[in-house]
Amino acid sequence: MTDAYKRAGVDIDAGARLVTAIKAHAASTARAGARADLGGFGGVFDPKAAGLIDPLFVSGADGVGTKLKLAFAMDKHDTIGIDLVAMCANDVLAHAAAPLFFLDYFSTGKLDEETAAQVVAGIAAGCRDAGCALIGGETAEMPGLYGDGEYDLAGFCVGAVERSEIAPKPAAPGDQLIALKSSGPHANGFSLIRKLIDDATLSLFDMAPFDASQTLGKALLTPTRIYVKDVLPLFKKKETRAFAHITGGGLTENIPRVLQQGLEPRFSAPQLTGVFEWLQELGGLSNGEMQRTFNCGIGGVLVIAPDTVEQTL
C-alpha cells in the first residue's frame, strides 16, 4: 500500500525521515512545562511545571501570507519560520501572555525534505526567541494542490498570563504611545509589494535600492521582529497598560484595538525611511495608504502612563 500511495504522490517514508531530522530543532526549544518531543499524536504542556498559579490561556493562529512567494522565488527558506512564530507570538503578547508552546502546519504538493527542514529550523529559532516550546505540528503532502516547489504555513501559539495581569489594562486620556521599531514590512502588505515590483519590472536578485549591501529579495525576506523579550518584562513591572501588534491594517487600525471605547490614539505620521520610503515612491502611495497597509517602521506600540515614559524608554 505504501508503494501505491507513493505512486499517487505521497511519500510516507520522506515524512518519517523529516520528523527524525527536525527532532533536534524541536528539542532546542524546550522550556519548563514542555519536553518539546516530536512523534506522538499530540503535544503536551504542564502548566504547573511552568509555575502558573491562576492562569488565563491566550491563543493565536496566523500565517505569513504571500511573503511565501518571495521565499519560493529566492529559494530561501531559513527565516520564513521566524515570521510564522512572530506573527502568532506577538499577538499573544498583546494580552501580556508569555508564549508557552507552538505548533506548526506545513503543507506541500511534494515534500522536499531539505526545504521543510530549513523552514522548521526557522520556526525553532523563532520559538527560542519567543521563549516557547515547539511541541508538535503537522506535515501534509497533497499532490496537485500546490505548484512545484511551493508550500503553505500556518502557526498556532498558546500563551498564559496570571488572571490579575491580563492586558490591555484601561488607558486614560494623556497616556503616552511609545513606538517599537520594526525590522521591515514584517509579514504584511506583500501582495502590494509584489505587485509594485512586477509593475516596475524589477528583479528580486538586483541590489536593493534602499540597501546596497543585499539583494532586493533578501532584504524583503528580513524576518519579523519578535517583541516578547522586550515587552514582557514591562508588563511584569506594571509599567505598560497595553501593547498593540502592528500587522494588517497598519497603525490606524491596530492601535485602537487596545484602547477602550471613548479614547482615540493621537500620533503624527511616522517619518518614512528605508524600504518604506522606497515603497511609497515606487507606488505613489499616500501617507494614509501607507499607514493602513504597512507598519511604516513601527512593529509595536506601547501604551503607558505619562509618569513612566523615561523609565520605560
PDB file of C-alpha atoms in Angstrom, residues 170-178 238-242 302-313:
ATOM      1  CA  PRO A 170      -7.722  50.554  30.888  1.00  0.00           C
ATOM      2  CA  ALA A 171      -5.917  53.553  29.434  1.00  0.00           C
ATOM      3  CA  ALA A 172      -6.579  57.193  30.299  1.00  0.00           C
ATOM      4  CA  PRO A 173      -6.539  60.489  28.398  1.00  0.00           C
ATOM      5  CA  GLY A 174      -2.969  61.736  28.363  1.00  0.00           C
ATOM      6  CA  ASP A 175      -1.360  58.305  28.325  1.00  0.00           C
ATOM      7  CA  GLN A 176       1.630  58.104  26.014  1.00  0.00           C
ATOM      8  CA  LEU A 177       2.364  55.929  22.978  1.00  0.00           C
ATOM      9  CA  ILE A 178       5.857  54.517  22.515  1.00  0.00           C
ATOM     10  CA  LYS A 238       3.334  47.010  35.555  1.00  0.00           C
ATOM     11  CA  GLU A 239       4.848  49.849  33.528  1.00  0.00           C
ATOM     12  CA  THR A 240       2.724  49.154  30.454  1.00  0.00           C
ATOM     13  CA  ARG A 241      -1.049  49.319  30.066  1.00  0.00           C
ATOM     14  CA  ALA A 242      -1.178  47.816  26.579  1.00  0.00           C
ATOM     15  CA  LEU A 302       3.142  50.548  23.928  1.00  0.00           C
ATOM     16  CA  VAL A 303       0.501  52.469  25.862  1.00  0.00           C
ATOM     17  CA  ILE A 304       1.951  53.778  29.148  1.00  0.00           C
ATOM     18  CA  ALA A 305       1.202  56.300  31.884  1.00  0.00           C
ATOM     19  CA  PRO A 306       2.888  59.698  31.371  1.00  0.00           C
ATOM     20  CA  ASP A 307       4.993  59.429  34.522  1.00  0.00           C
ATOM     21  CA  THR A 308       6.680  56.198  33.377  1.00  0.00           C
ATOM     22  CA  VAL A 309       7.904  57.354  29.957  1.00  0.00           C
ATOM     23  CA  GLU A 310      11.564  57.871  30.873  1.00  0.00           C
ATOM     24  CA  GLN A 311      11.728  54.661  32.896  1.00  0.00           C
ATOM     25  CA  THR A 312      10.141  52.657  30.099  1.00  0.00           C
ATOM     26  CA  LEU A 313      12.438  54.105  27.457  1.00  0.00           C
TER      27      LEU A 313
END
